[in-house]
Amino acid sequence: MTTTAPSAASGALLDVSDLVVEFPMRGFRRPPFRALHGVSLDVRPGECVGLVGESGSGKTTIGRAVLGLIPAQSGTITFDGRDMAAMSRRERRDLSDDIQVVFQDPYTSLNPAMTVEDILSEPLIAKGNVDRKSARTRIRELLDQVRLPADAVSRLPREFSGGQRQRIAIARALALSPRLIVCDEPVSALDLSTQGRVLDLFIDIQEQTGVAYLFISHDLSVIRHISHRVAVLYHGEIVESGECDQVTARPEHPYTQRLFMAAPVPNPIEQTKRREARWKLMAEQAAKNEGSAA
Amino acid sequence: MTELTPTLEAIPTAPPVRNHLVRTILRNPLGLYAVIVLALVILMALIAPLLAPFDPNELHLDNVNMGPSSTYLLGGDSVGRDILSRLIWSSRNTLIGALIGVSVASSIGMIAGLVAGYYGKVLDAVFSWVASILMALPTMIVLLAVFQAVGAQIMLAMVAFGVMLSPGFFRLVRQQVMSVKNELYVDAARVSGLTDWRIIGRHILLVIRAPLIIQASHVAGIAIVMQSGLEFLGLGDPKSSTWGGMLQNAFQSIYNAQLNLLWPGLAIGLTVSSFMLLGNAIRDTIQRTSTARVRRPRKVGAVSTQDPAAATPPAETLGAPLAAASDPDVLLAIRNLTVGYPKDDGYTEVVKGVSLDVRRGEVLGLVGESGSGKTQTAFATLGLLPQGGTILHGSIALNGEELVGLDENGYSRLRGTKIAYVPQEPMSNLDPCFRVGYQLVEPIRAQLGLSAAEAKDEALRLLKRVGIPQPERAFNSYPHEISGGMAQRVLIAGAVSCRPDLLIADEPTTALDVTVQAEVLDLLRDLQAEYGMSVLLVTHNFGVVADICHRIAVMQLGRIVEYNNATSLFDHPQHPYTRMLLESTLEHSVPRPYHLAERVTE
């Protein structure tokens, strides 16, 4: 496994190439807003690819396009060798065995009026061929996998804390034993201590089941913790990608450098050093920009 | 998994969920009354043949316009029919009419609303147009036209009435569906592979169920009034008895038998008011449960579930001791502050005896997870506790002046001049209707007593100072035209405009991108040094604390567990909770090895 560039598509589970997504704007004949300008990346089986970017960079848009929740203007999304754009709605639905999602907000991604059992049986019901008893058994397995007690089934989401709700959402994503889970900021809404535990759960599950993650986050430390490979998104384009260690420790693109220098270190002395390094970097980049402009 | 076990055990065994709505309605006295009246009327309608002593159309010549007697309990009408029997049979006909109206209105409205709301685009436009046209037509005139066309068939008229009232249901359902459609759980269901109809059936109907019942209840009441009105005008079917028809009959002999007007009038009044009350009771119930359901357990909600005994109360705060209250170096001295919110018996305490000092010219970080009471402490200092929040005991002294017990006038003298505030969500703290400049200039004029032109110059100077590249342009912008980072700079400019002694910043960078966060922190640091002000910074982010704070107080479950200067706290955390939090930061995690990816691909 020496090839690490995301464009090395051989054996890729998910392959996104030249993806362009536009959103129509309000108003007569206004040009659409282009959220993604030809993005390419791939995810291999059992691997976690981290997608990091700031608000408006288009990272969530990539996730939603892969999930089929928004249409692509151009470019291809291939899953396991099959082009997803060419699929009918029915075929796309059948693919839900393989691609699942965990959303950011554990407070709105679970229907407040449904019990945990109803929530977890939903994907099983969608498949249609599951009887009550085996659905129950599967739900118990899932709760066990995300380390929630079995008696959680009859409760409503509001009875759980944020971290626990996110575990329920993870269990729902695992119900059909998918091969890829799109994780859209799954720990951003959680408290610090909970965040670490939920991330470790993600890692455990990946090592047990071999599921691949497309892990979207704005938080560099989270991305660093969980990813094998990282892609950095800026204004709808991937500006840098590669091995996690290479991108997060020795970033090459000026934006990535700025981004990583801006994240504060939880230690006053190290943070003072990083802050000074950031100021220096900003000054250097500004000088370079002026030089290239002149 | 310490996170799971205690919380789950604290939850009582699964509460009965399904009967929740019904039970709360019955507990509401008006709801209970409405349910009883409606149940009796419906029962009466169902067993009318058993209850009625006489045939409703049978004429008794001895009973013409007679008052109540032992044979005819409520007397007779103008042609000698038994009023009691007619009243009972009428309830059946009237309710059937109302049922037809409601069923037609709700089924047309619901189906059209679901389709329009879920699929949108052309269907939505067409259905909305039709709904608007129907709403523009006067219902009574349409019904009169129906009578002209088809003759005196009240049931057919109720069908037409249902069609006329369907836009009400349509608009309700459409709006509900549109708001539910974009919820993440609907997206999740779509990703799970559910078909559209399954999603509508499982998720959307569940949410719109209650508003639909409320609307149906109200429409049922209106339908009875409408139907009775038509009958009263003589447009009904003379062969079937209804309350409206009885009213018309009684009206003709109003001078001979006034009492006859009472019975149908009473029946209509009681039934219609019960339908309305039932609708209101359901609405009240739903509103109460939806406000009680805390979506994000932040600020107030989270702590209330914690049993104070279960939380391990630290014997005392670890770290640096507090200064004497009279120390002139101390700007803000909080002593033993307890903040509570009222509950059924007494108060739920969210801040439990917090003591801290903010010295002159220092930045104090107040760190904790959600529900730790850090924001409540800040709001108590600002005198801006949310409704119900009460300072139960303790003292807050600014420059030696006691703030607890200060009235609104006293506080408004302090806020803006002595204490300033920078919020978490910059956008929601700027009024979208006014230009940024106006929102800056007004407080400057009010607080510093400057003229309009001077205040504008001052505002522009401040905007430049907080690093806004084109101050003039930002000054003339509306809040939606500037970015979140820019909005936060504007609010900081506003906060420092009157040179406060103390700046309270509640998660000032949490809503911002990390690169903008670094810039805003730089700005805060510079301003703090330049103005020599003290800052109380509330945050959950240890990186932010490490960047800017001189001293740090760590809060857990309403208490300060550790209080120390920044370097000592990070180097030698004393309290287990602080250590746990610091260990949870992912800063020094090593990148994951690749072994799994290799194993799978092999």
mmCIF file of N, CA and C in Angstrom, chain A residues 44 46-47 54-55 64 89 93 96 100 103 105 107-109 111 113-114 118 122 125-126 147 149 154-155 158-159 163-164 167 172 191-194 197 199 206-207 224-226 228-229 243 245 259 263-268 271 275 278-279, chain B residues 1-4 8 11 14 17-18 183-185 187-189 191-196 202-203 206 293 295-297 369-370 513-515 517-518 522 525 542-543 546-547 570 580-581 584 586-589 591-594 596 599-601:
data_model
loop_
_atom_site.group_PDB
_atom_site.id
_atom_site.type_symbol
_atom_site.label_atom_id
_atom_site.label_comp_id
_atom_site.label_asym_id
_atom_site.label_seq_id
_atom_site.Cartn_x
_atom_site.Cartn_y
_atom_site.Cartn_z
ATOM 1 N N ARG A 44 -11.244 3.780 -0.100
ATOM 2 C CA ARG A 44 -11.032 2.347 -0.296
ATOM 3 C C ARG A 44 -11.728 1.556 0.809
ATOM 4 N N GLY A 46 -12.668 -0.294 4.017
ATOM 5 C CA GLY A 46 -12.104 -0.353 5.355
ATOM 6 C C GLY A 46 -11.288 0.861 5.756
ATOM 7 N N GLU A 47 -11.346 1.921 4.940
ATOM 8 C CA GLU A 47 -10.473 3.063 5.183
ATOM 9 C C GLU A 47 -11.306 4.261 5.648
ATOM 10 N N GLU A 54 -13.712 24.619 6.122
ATOM 11 C CA GLU A 54 -14.463 25.549 6.944
ATOM 12 C C GLU A 54 -15.880 25.668 6.417
ATOM 13 N N SER A 55 -16.689 26.472 7.070
ATOM 14 C CA SER A 55 -18.074 26.596 6.625
ATOM 15 C C SER A 55 -18.099 27.166 5.208
ATOM 16 N N ARG A 64 -23.643 14.888 0.862
ATOM 17 C CA ARG A 64 -25.042 14.747 0.433
ATOM 18 C C ARG A 64 -25.140 14.255 -1.003
ATOM 19 N N ARG A 89 -34.213 5.357 -9.375
ATOM 20 C CA ARG A 89 -34.512 5.567 -7.952
ATOM 21 C C ARG A 89 -34.508 4.257 -7.186
ATOM 22 N N ARG A 93 -32.150 3.144 -4.173
ATOM 23 C CA ARG A 93 -32.663 2.707 -2.869
ATOM 24 C C ARG A 93 -32.025 1.404 -2.436
ATOM 25 N N SER A 96 -28.857 1.392 -0.518
ATOM 26 C CA SER A 96 -28.826 1.797 0.883
ATOM 27 C C SER A 96 -28.312 0.675 1.778
ATOM 28 N N GLN A 100 -24.499 4.318 4.123
ATOM 29 C CA GLN A 100 -25.325 4.839 5.203
ATOM 30 C C GLN A 100 -24.770 6.173 5.694
ATOM 31 N N PHE A 103 -25.482 11.829 10.844
ATOM 32 C CA PHE A 103 -25.501 13.277 10.690
ATOM 33 C C PHE A 103 -24.905 13.975 11.902
ATOM 34 N N ASP A 105 -26.238 16.524 13.820
ATOM 35 C CA ASP A 105 -27.028 16.934 14.966
ATOM 36 C C ASP A 105 -27.824 15.760 15.514
ATOM 37 N N TYR A 107 -29.817 15.746 17.715
ATOM 38 C CA TYR A 107 -31.123 16.163 18.229
ATOM 39 C C TYR A 107 -32.164 16.216 17.134
ATOM 40 N N THR A 108 -31.760 16.378 15.889
ATOM 41 C CA THR A 108 -32.766 16.418 14.831
ATOM 42 C C THR A 108 -32.661 15.239 13.876
ATOM 43 N N SER A 109 -31.641 14.392 14.026
ATOM 44 C CA SER A 109 -31.539 13.289 13.077
ATOM 45 C C SER A 109 -32.332 12.071 13.552
ATOM 46 N N ASN A 111 -36.203 10.977 14.830
ATOM 47 C CA ASN A 111 -37.580 11.458 14.934
ATOM 48 C C ASN A 111 -38.018 11.454 16.399
ATOM 49 N N ALA A 113 -40.744 11.543 17.839
ATOM 50 C CA ALA A 113 -41.955 10.821 18.211
ATOM 51 C C ALA A 113 -41.782 9.305 18.120
ATOM 52 N N MET A 114 -40.623 8.827 17.692
ATOM 53 C CA MET A 114 -40.446 7.384 17.522
ATOM 54 C C MET A 114 -39.556 6.804 18.604
ATOM 55 N N ASP A 118 -38.378 1.613 16.969
ATOM 56 C CA ASP A 118 -38.924 2.035 15.672
ATOM 57 C C ASP A 118 -37.826 2.609 14.795
ATOM 58 N N GLU A 122 -36.316 0.773 11.251
ATOM 59 C CA GLU A 122 -36.663 1.435 9.991
ATOM 60 C C GLU A 122 -35.877 0.917 8.782
ATOM 61 N N ILE A 125 -37.036 -2.588 7.988
ATOM 62 C CA ILE A 125 -38.356 -2.614 7.357
ATOM 63 C C ILE A 125 -38.245 -2.219 5.890
ATOM 64 N N ALA A 126 -37.389 -1.225 5.628
ATOM 65 C CA ALA A 126 -37.259 -0.746 4.254
ATOM 66 C C ALA A 126 -36.861 -1.890 3.333
ATOM 67 N N ARG A 147 -22.786 -0.087 22.384
ATOM 68 C CA ARG A 147 -22.686 -0.074 23.858
ATOM 69 C C ARG A 147 -23.796 0.715 24.530
ATOM 70 N N PRO A 149 -27.516 -0.062 26.583
ATOM 71 C CA PRO A 149 -28.197 -1.205 27.193
ATOM 72 C C PRO A 149 -29.408 -1.642 26.366
ATOM 73 N N SER A 154 -37.407 0.750 24.196
ATOM 74 C CA SER A 154 -38.752 1.306 24.321
ATOM 75 C C SER A 154 -38.733 2.791 24.643
ATOM 76 N N ARG A 155 -37.572 3.417 24.604
ATOM 77 C CA ARG A 155 -37.492 4.827 24.997
ATOM 78 C C ARG A 155 -37.472 5.761 23.806
ATOM 79 N N ARG A 158 -35.558 11.723 23.268
ATOM 80 C CA ARG A 158 -35.324 12.823 24.204
ATOM 81 C C ARG A 158 -34.872 12.350 25.577
ATOM 82 N N GLU A 159 -35.009 11.043 25.824
ATOM 83 C CA GLU A 159 -34.562 10.543 27.128
ATOM 84 C C GLU A 159 -33.063 10.288 27.150
ATOM 85 N N GLY A 163 -24.507 12.293 23.403
ATOM 86 C CA GLY A 163 -23.618 11.210 23.004
ATOM 87 C C GLY A 163 -24.382 9.917 22.777
ATOM 88 N N GLN A 164 -25.360 9.675 23.647
ATOM 89 C CA GLN A 164 -26.149 8.454 23.510
ATOM 90 C C GLN A 164 -26.992 8.494 22.242
ATOM 91 N N ARG A 167 -25.006 7.591 19.431
ATOM 92 C CA ARG A 167 -24.831 6.137 19.368
ATOM 93 C C ARG A 167 -26.021 5.467 18.701
ATOM 94 N N ARG A 172 -28.282 2.902 13.871
ATOM 95 C CA ARG A 172 -29.175 2.890 12.708
ATOM 96 C C ARG A 172 -28.369 2.755 11.412
ATOM 97 N N ASP A 191 -20.132 17.207 23.678
ATOM 98 C CA ASP A 191 -19.166 17.717 24.640
ATOM 99 C C ASP A 191 -17.811 17.044 24.441
ATOM 100 N N LEU A 192 -16.785 17.725 24.921
ATOM 101 C CA LEU A 192 -15.419 17.251 24.711
ATOM 102 C C LEU A 192 -15.219 15.800 25.139
ATOM 103 N N SER A 193 -15.634 15.467 26.356
ATOM 104 C CA SER A 193 -15.362 14.121 26.864
ATOM 105 C C SER A 193 -16.164 13.081 26.088
ATOM 106 N N THR A 194 -17.405 13.431 25.727
ATOM 107 C CA THR A 194 -18.241 12.519 24.962
ATOM 108 C C THR A 194 -17.673 12.325 23.566
ATOM 109 N N ARG A 197 -15.051 9.647 23.268
ATOM 110 C CA ARG A 197 -15.570 8.285 23.374
ATOM 111 C C ARG A 197 -16.315 7.870 22.111
ATOM 112 N N LEU A 199 -15.761 9.005 19.106
ATOM 113 C CA LEU A 199 -14.754 8.786 18.060
ATOM 114 C C LEU A 199 -14.117 7.414 18.211
ATOM 115 N N GLN A 206 -15.010 0.329 12.988
ATOM 116 C CA GLN A 206 -14.325 0.165 11.713
ATOM 117 C C GLN A 206 -13.376 -1.024 11.767
ATOM 118 N N GLU A 207 -12.704 -1.189 12.905
ATOM 119 C CA GLU A 207 -11.742 -2.284 12.963
ATOM 120 C C GLU A 207 -12.438 -3.630 13.061
ATOM 121 N N ARG A 224 -7.612 14.398 12.375
ATOM 122 C CA ARG A 224 -6.311 13.781 12.595
ATOM 123 C C ARG A 224 -6.432 12.494 13.379
ATOM 124 N N HIS A 225 -7.354 12.496 14.333
ATOM 125 C CA HIS A 225 -7.514 11.350 15.226
ATOM 126 C C HIS A 225 -8.046 10.140 14.476
ATOM 127 N N ILE A 226 -8.933 10.374 13.521
ATOM 128 C CA ILE A 226 -9.674 9.230 12.985
ATOM 129 C C ILE A 226 -9.279 8.852 11.552
ATOM 130 N N HIS A 228 -7.322 7.934 7.969
ATOM 131 C CA HIS A 228 -6.130 7.366 7.354
ATOM 132 C C HIS A 228 -5.580 8.336 6.310
ATOM 133 N N ARG A 229 -6.509 8.868 5.531
ATOM 134 C CA ARG A 229 -6.110 9.872 4.544
ATOM 135 C C ARG A 229 -6.986 11.103 4.730
ATOM 136 N N GLU A 243 -1.811 11.251 2.751
ATOM 137 C CA GLU A 243 -1.758 10.544 4.033
ATOM 138 C C GLU A 243 -2.039 11.519 5.173
ATOM 139 N N ASP A 245 -0.867 11.789 8.157
ATOM 140 C CA ASP A 245 0.292 12.348 8.841
ATOM 141 C C ASP A 245 0.941 13.438 7.996
ATOM 142 N N LEU A 259 -4.797 27.077 7.973
ATOM 143 C CA LEU A 259 -5.841 26.374 8.706
ATOM 144 C C LEU A 259 -5.268 25.665 9.929
ATOM 145 N N ALA A 263 -5.675 26.568 14.481
ATOM 146 C CA ALA A 263 -6.289 25.758 15.537
ATOM 147 C C ALA A 263 -5.484 25.901 16.821
ATOM 148 N N PRO A 264 -6.099 26.362 17.896
ATOM 149 C CA PRO A 264 -5.334 26.582 19.121
ATOM 150 C C PRO A 264 -4.985 25.271 19.835
ATOM 151 N N VAL A 265 -3.787 25.216 20.397
ATOM 152 C CA VAL A 265 -3.349 24.040 21.157
ATOM 153 C C VAL A 265 -3.794 24.207 22.601
ATOM 154 N N PRO A 266 -4.327 23.159 23.216
ATOM 155 C CA PRO A 266 -4.728 23.311 24.616
ATOM 156 C C PRO A 266 -3.531 23.286 25.552
ATOM 157 N N ASN A 267 -2.641 24.199 25.399
ATOM 158 C CA ASN A 267 -1.532 24.394 26.332
ATOM 159 C C ASN A 267 -0.986 25.785 26.115
ATOM 160 N N PRO A 268 -0.968 26.605 27.157
ATOM 161 C CA PRO A 268 -0.627 28.022 26.964
ATOM 162 C C PRO A 268 0.744 28.244 26.346
ATOM 163 N N GLN A 271 0.765 27.039 22.766
ATOM 164 C CA GLN A 271 -0.122 27.900 21.983
ATOM 165 C C GLN A 271 0.552 29.240 21.676
ATOM 166 N N ARG A 275 1.011 30.517 18.018
ATOM 167 C CA ARG A 275 0.462 31.810 17.621
ATOM 168 C C ARG A 275 1.524 32.642 16.912
ATOM 169 N N ARG A 278 2.112 31.325 13.578
ATOM 170 C CA ARG A 278 1.026 31.691 12.656
ATOM 171 C C ARG A 278 1.221 33.119 12.141
ATOM 172 N N TRP A 279 1.575 34.029 13.057
ATOM 173 C CA TRP A 279 1.784 35.415 12.632
ATOM 174 C C TRP A 279 2.888 35.493 11.582
ATOM 175 N N MET B 1 -17.434 3.235 29.862
ATOM 176 C CA MET B 1 -18.549 4.057 29.348
ATOM 177 C C MET B 1 -19.278 4.746 30.481
ATOM 178 N N THR B 2 -18.588 5.577 31.187
ATOM 179 C CA THR B 2 -19.221 6.238 32.319
ATOM 180 C C THR B 2 -20.383 7.099 31.881
ATOM 181 N N GLU B 3 -20.351 7.490 30.614
ATOM 182 C CA GLU B 3 -21.378 8.394 30.104
ATOM 183 C C GLU B 3 -22.745 7.719 30.108
ATOM 184 N N LEU B 4 -22.756 6.383 29.850
ATOM 185 C CA LEU B 4 -24.046 5.731 29.639
ATOM 186 C C LEU B 4 -24.701 5.321 30.930
ATOM 187 N N LEU B 8 -28.605 6.313 32.145
ATOM 188 C CA LEU B 8 -29.687 5.397 31.810
ATOM 189 C C LEU B 8 -30.367 4.866 33.056
ATOM 190 N N ILE B 11 -33.001 7.192 34.430
ATOM 191 C CA ILE B 11 -34.296 7.301 33.759
ATOM 192 C C ILE B 11 -35.230 6.245 34.326
ATOM 193 N N ALA B 14 -39.508 2.798 31.173
ATOM 194 C CA ALA B 14 -40.176 3.450 30.043
ATOM 195 C C ALA B 14 -41.529 4.043 30.387
ATOM 196 N N VAL B 17 -45.989 6.195 26.606
ATOM 197 C CA VAL B 17 -45.857 7.266 25.636
ATOM 198 C C VAL B 17 -47.150 7.468 24.877
ATOM 199 N N ARG B 18 -47.769 6.364 24.490
ATOM 200 C CA ARG B 18 -48.875 6.438 23.540
ATOM 201 C C ARG B 18 -50.083 7.177 24.128
ATOM 202 N N GLU B 183 -36.038 17.919 7.782
ATOM 203 C CA GLU B 183 -35.411 17.427 9.013
ATOM 204 C C GLU B 183 -34.408 16.334 8.652
ATOM 205 N N LEU B 184 -33.363 16.247 9.476
ATOM 206 C CA LEU B 184 -32.338 15.258 9.181
ATOM 207 C C LEU B 184 -32.875 13.840 9.262
ATOM 208 N N TYR B 185 -33.873 13.615 10.136
ATOM 209 C CA TYR B 185 -34.328 12.229 10.240
ATOM 210 C C TYR B 185 -35.073 11.772 8.999
ATOM 211 N N ASP B 187 -34.072 12.793 5.974
ATOM 212 C CA ASP B 187 -32.931 12.446 5.125
ATOM 213 C C ASP B 187 -32.403 11.059 5.475
ATOM 214 N N ALA B 188 -32.297 10.802 6.772
ATOM 215 C CA ALA B 188 -31.784 9.508 7.208
ATOM 216 C C ALA B 188 -32.686 8.385 6.716
ATOM 217 N N ALA B 189 -34.012 8.611 6.772
ATOM 218 C CA ALA B 189 -34.948 7.593 6.295
ATOM 219 C C ALA B 189 -34.764 7.378 4.797
ATOM 220 N N VAL B 191 -31.998 7.821 3.146
ATOM 221 C CA VAL B 191 -30.760 7.066 2.960
ATOM 222 C C VAL B 191 -30.978 5.605 3.342
ATOM 223 N N SER B 192 -31.881 5.347 4.294
ATOM 224 C CA SER B 192 -32.171 3.970 4.680
ATOM 225 C C SER B 192 -32.895 3.224 3.572
ATOM 226 N N GLY B 193 -33.329 3.916 2.543
ATOM 227 C CA GLY B 193 -33.978 3.250 1.421
ATOM 228 C C GLY B 193 -35.487 3.187 1.535
ATOM 229 N N LEU B 194 -36.091 3.994 2.381
ATOM 230 C CA LEU B 194 -37.545 4.010 2.465
ATOM 231 C C LEU B 194 -38.135 4.705 1.241
ATOM 232 N N THR B 195 -39.281 4.188 0.768
ATOM 233 C CA THR B 195 -39.936 4.850 -0.355
ATOM 234 C C THR B 195 -40.608 6.121 0.139
ATOM 235 N N ASP B 196 -40.945 7.005 -0.816
ATOM 236 C CA ASP B 196 -41.568 8.264 -0.439
ATOM 237 C C ASP B 196 -42.824 8.047 0.401
ATOM 238 N N ARG B 202 -44.698 7.172 7.807
ATOM 239 C CA ARG B 202 -44.049 6.953 9.098
ATOM 240 C C ARG B 202 -43.688 8.257 9.791
ATOM 241 N N HIS B 203 -43.057 9.154 9.032
ATOM 242 C CA HIS B 203 -42.472 10.314 9.696
ATOM 243 C C HIS B 203 -43.376 11.531 9.635
ATOM 244 N N LEU B 206 -46.926 11.349 11.375
ATOM 245 C CA LEU B 206 -46.747 11.352 12.827
ATOM 246 C C LEU B 206 -46.667 12.777 13.368
ATOM 247 N N ARG B 293 -40.108 19.945 25.916
ATOM 248 C CA ARG B 293 -39.097 19.104 25.304
ATOM 249 C C ARG B 293 -37.914 19.961 24.922
ATOM 250 N N ARG B 295 -34.786 20.796 23.174
ATOM 251 C CA ARG B 295 -34.121 20.204 22.021
ATOM 252 C C ARG B 295 -32.630 20.041 22.269
ATOM 253 N N ARG B 296 -32.019 21.081 22.717
ATOM 254 C CA ARG B 296 -30.605 20.983 23.043
ATOM 255 C C ARG B 296 -30.469 21.237 24.533
ATOM 256 N N PRO B 297 -30.059 20.275 25.268
ATOM 257 C CA PRO B 297 -29.961 20.533 26.703
ATOM 258 C C PRO B 297 -28.808 21.459 27.009
ATOM 259 N N GLU B 369 -18.360 21.797 30.391
ATOM 260 C CA GLU B 369 -19.155 21.173 29.342
ATOM 261 C C GLU B 369 -20.575 21.708 29.426
ATOM 262 N N SER B 370 -21.439 21.259 28.510
ATOM 263 C CA SER B 370 -22.808 21.762 28.543
ATOM 264 C C SER B 370 -23.460 21.353 29.860
ATOM 265 N N ASP B 513 -15.494 29.994 12.100
ATOM 266 C CA ASP B 513 -14.494 29.087 11.542
ATOM 267 C C ASP B 513 -13.185 29.251 12.297
ATOM 268 N N VAL B 514 -12.349 28.211 12.193
ATOM 269 C CA VAL B 514 -11.147 28.199 13.020
ATOM 270 C C VAL B 514 -10.178 29.330 12.626
ATOM 271 N N THR B 515 -10.090 29.654 11.343
ATOM 272 C CA THR B 515 -9.182 30.747 10.959
ATOM 273 C C THR B 515 -9.724 32.093 11.452
ATOM 274 N N GLN B 517 -11.707 32.387 14.033
ATOM 275 C CA GLN B 517 -11.586 32.325 15.480
ATOM 276 C C GLN B 517 -10.225 32.868 15.925
ATOM 277 N N ALA B 518 -9.162 32.447 15.230
ATOM 278 C CA ALA B 518 -7.824 32.896 15.601
ATOM 279 C C ALA B 518 -7.732 34.421 15.486
ATOM 280 N N ASP B 522 -7.145 37.114 18.503
ATOM 281 C CA ASP B 522 -6.081 38.120 18.435
ATOM 282 C C ASP B 522 -6.638 39.502 18.746
ATOM 283 N N ARG B 525 -7.485 39.914 22.385
ATOM 284 C CA ARG B 525 -6.269 40.057 23.184
ATOM 285 C C ARG B 525 -5.723 41.481 23.066
ATOM 286 N N PHE B 542 -10.649 24.217 25.248
ATOM 287 C CA PHE B 542 -9.410 24.422 25.991
ATOM 288 C C PHE B 542 -8.343 25.109 25.152
ATOM 289 N N GLY B 543 -8.454 24.974 23.831
ATOM 290 C CA GLY B 543 -7.516 25.678 22.971
ATOM 291 C C GLY B 543 -7.684 27.185 23.100
ATOM 292 N N ALA B 546 -6.351 28.343 26.391
ATOM 293 C CA ALA B 546 -4.891 28.378 26.415
ATOM 294 C C ALA B 546 -4.378 29.583 25.643
ATOM 295 N N ASP B 547 -5.124 30.005 24.648
ATOM 296 C CA ASP B 547 -4.665 31.101 23.803
ATOM 297 C C ASP B 547 -4.736 32.447 24.509
ATOM 298 N N PHE B 570 -2.825 23.800 33.201
ATOM 299 C CA PHE B 570 -2.540 22.888 32.102
ATOM 300 C C PHE B 570 -1.411 21.929 32.451
ATOM 301 N N MET B 580 -9.529 14.634 33.257
ATOM 302 C CA MET B 580 -10.299 13.893 32.262
ATOM 303 C C MET B 580 -10.554 14.762 31.027
ATOM 304 N N LEU B 581 -10.942 16.034 31.273
ATOM 305 C CA LEU B 581 -11.216 16.923 30.136
ATOM 306 C C LEU B 581 -9.958 17.136 29.290
ATOM 307 N N SER B 584 -9.180 14.318 27.198
ATOM 308 C CA SER B 584 -10.118 14.123 26.088
ATOM 309 C C SER B 584 -9.748 14.935 24.866
ATOM 310 N N LEU B 586 -7.894 16.002 21.650
ATOM 311 C CA LEU B 586 -7.313 15.073 20.688
ATOM 312 C C LEU B 586 -6.005 15.600 20.131
ATOM 313 N N GLU B 587 -5.462 16.634 20.786
ATOM 314 C CA GLU B 587 -4.337 17.343 20.180
ATOM 315 C C GLU B 587 -3.155 16.422 19.879
ATOM 316 N N HIS B 588 -2.879 15.508 20.783
ATOM 317 C CA HIS B 588 -1.644 14.747 20.600
ATOM 318 C C HIS B 588 -1.901 13.341 20.101
ATOM 319 N N SER B 589 -3.062 13.122 19.492
ATOM 320 C CA SER B 589 -3.322 11.780 18.985
ATOM 321 C C SER B 589 -2.422 11.527 17.782
ATOM 322 N N PRO B 591 -1.573 9.716 14.158
ATOM 323 C CA PRO B 591 -2.379 9.245 13.037
ATOM 324 C C PRO B 591 -2.567 7.726 13.101
ATOM 325 N N ARG B 592 -3.729 7.280 12.632
ATOM 326 C CA ARG B 592 -4.035 5.852 12.724
ATOM 327 C C ARG B 592 -3.157 5.044 11.782
ATOM 328 N N PRO B 593 -2.720 3.888 12.227
ATOM 329 C CA PRO B 593 -1.957 3.015 11.324
ATOM 330 C C PRO B 593 -2.864 2.476 10.215
ATOM 331 N N TYR B 594 -2.240 2.051 9.167
ATOM 332 C CA TYR B 594 -2.993 1.675 7.976
ATOM 333 C C TYR B 594 -3.376 0.210 7.955
ATOM 334 N N LEU B 596 -5.553 -1.853 8.876
ATOM 335 C CA LEU B 596 -6.854 -2.414 8.551
ATOM 336 C C LEU B 596 -7.122 -2.328 7.060
ATOM 337 N N ARG B 599 -5.427 -5.038 5.385
ATOM 338 C CA ARG B 599 -5.977 -6.358 5.610
ATOM 339 C C ARG B 599 -7.213 -6.575 4.734
ATOM 340 N N VAL B 600 -8.029 -5.545 4.627
ATOM 341 C CA VAL B 600 -9.270 -5.722 3.876
ATOM 342 C C VAL B 600 -9.007 -5.846 2.383
ATOM 343 N N THR B 601 -8.061 -5.060 1.908
ATOM 344 C CA THR B 601 -7.854 -5.083 0.448
ATOM 345 C C THR B 601 -7.112 -6.340 0.026
#
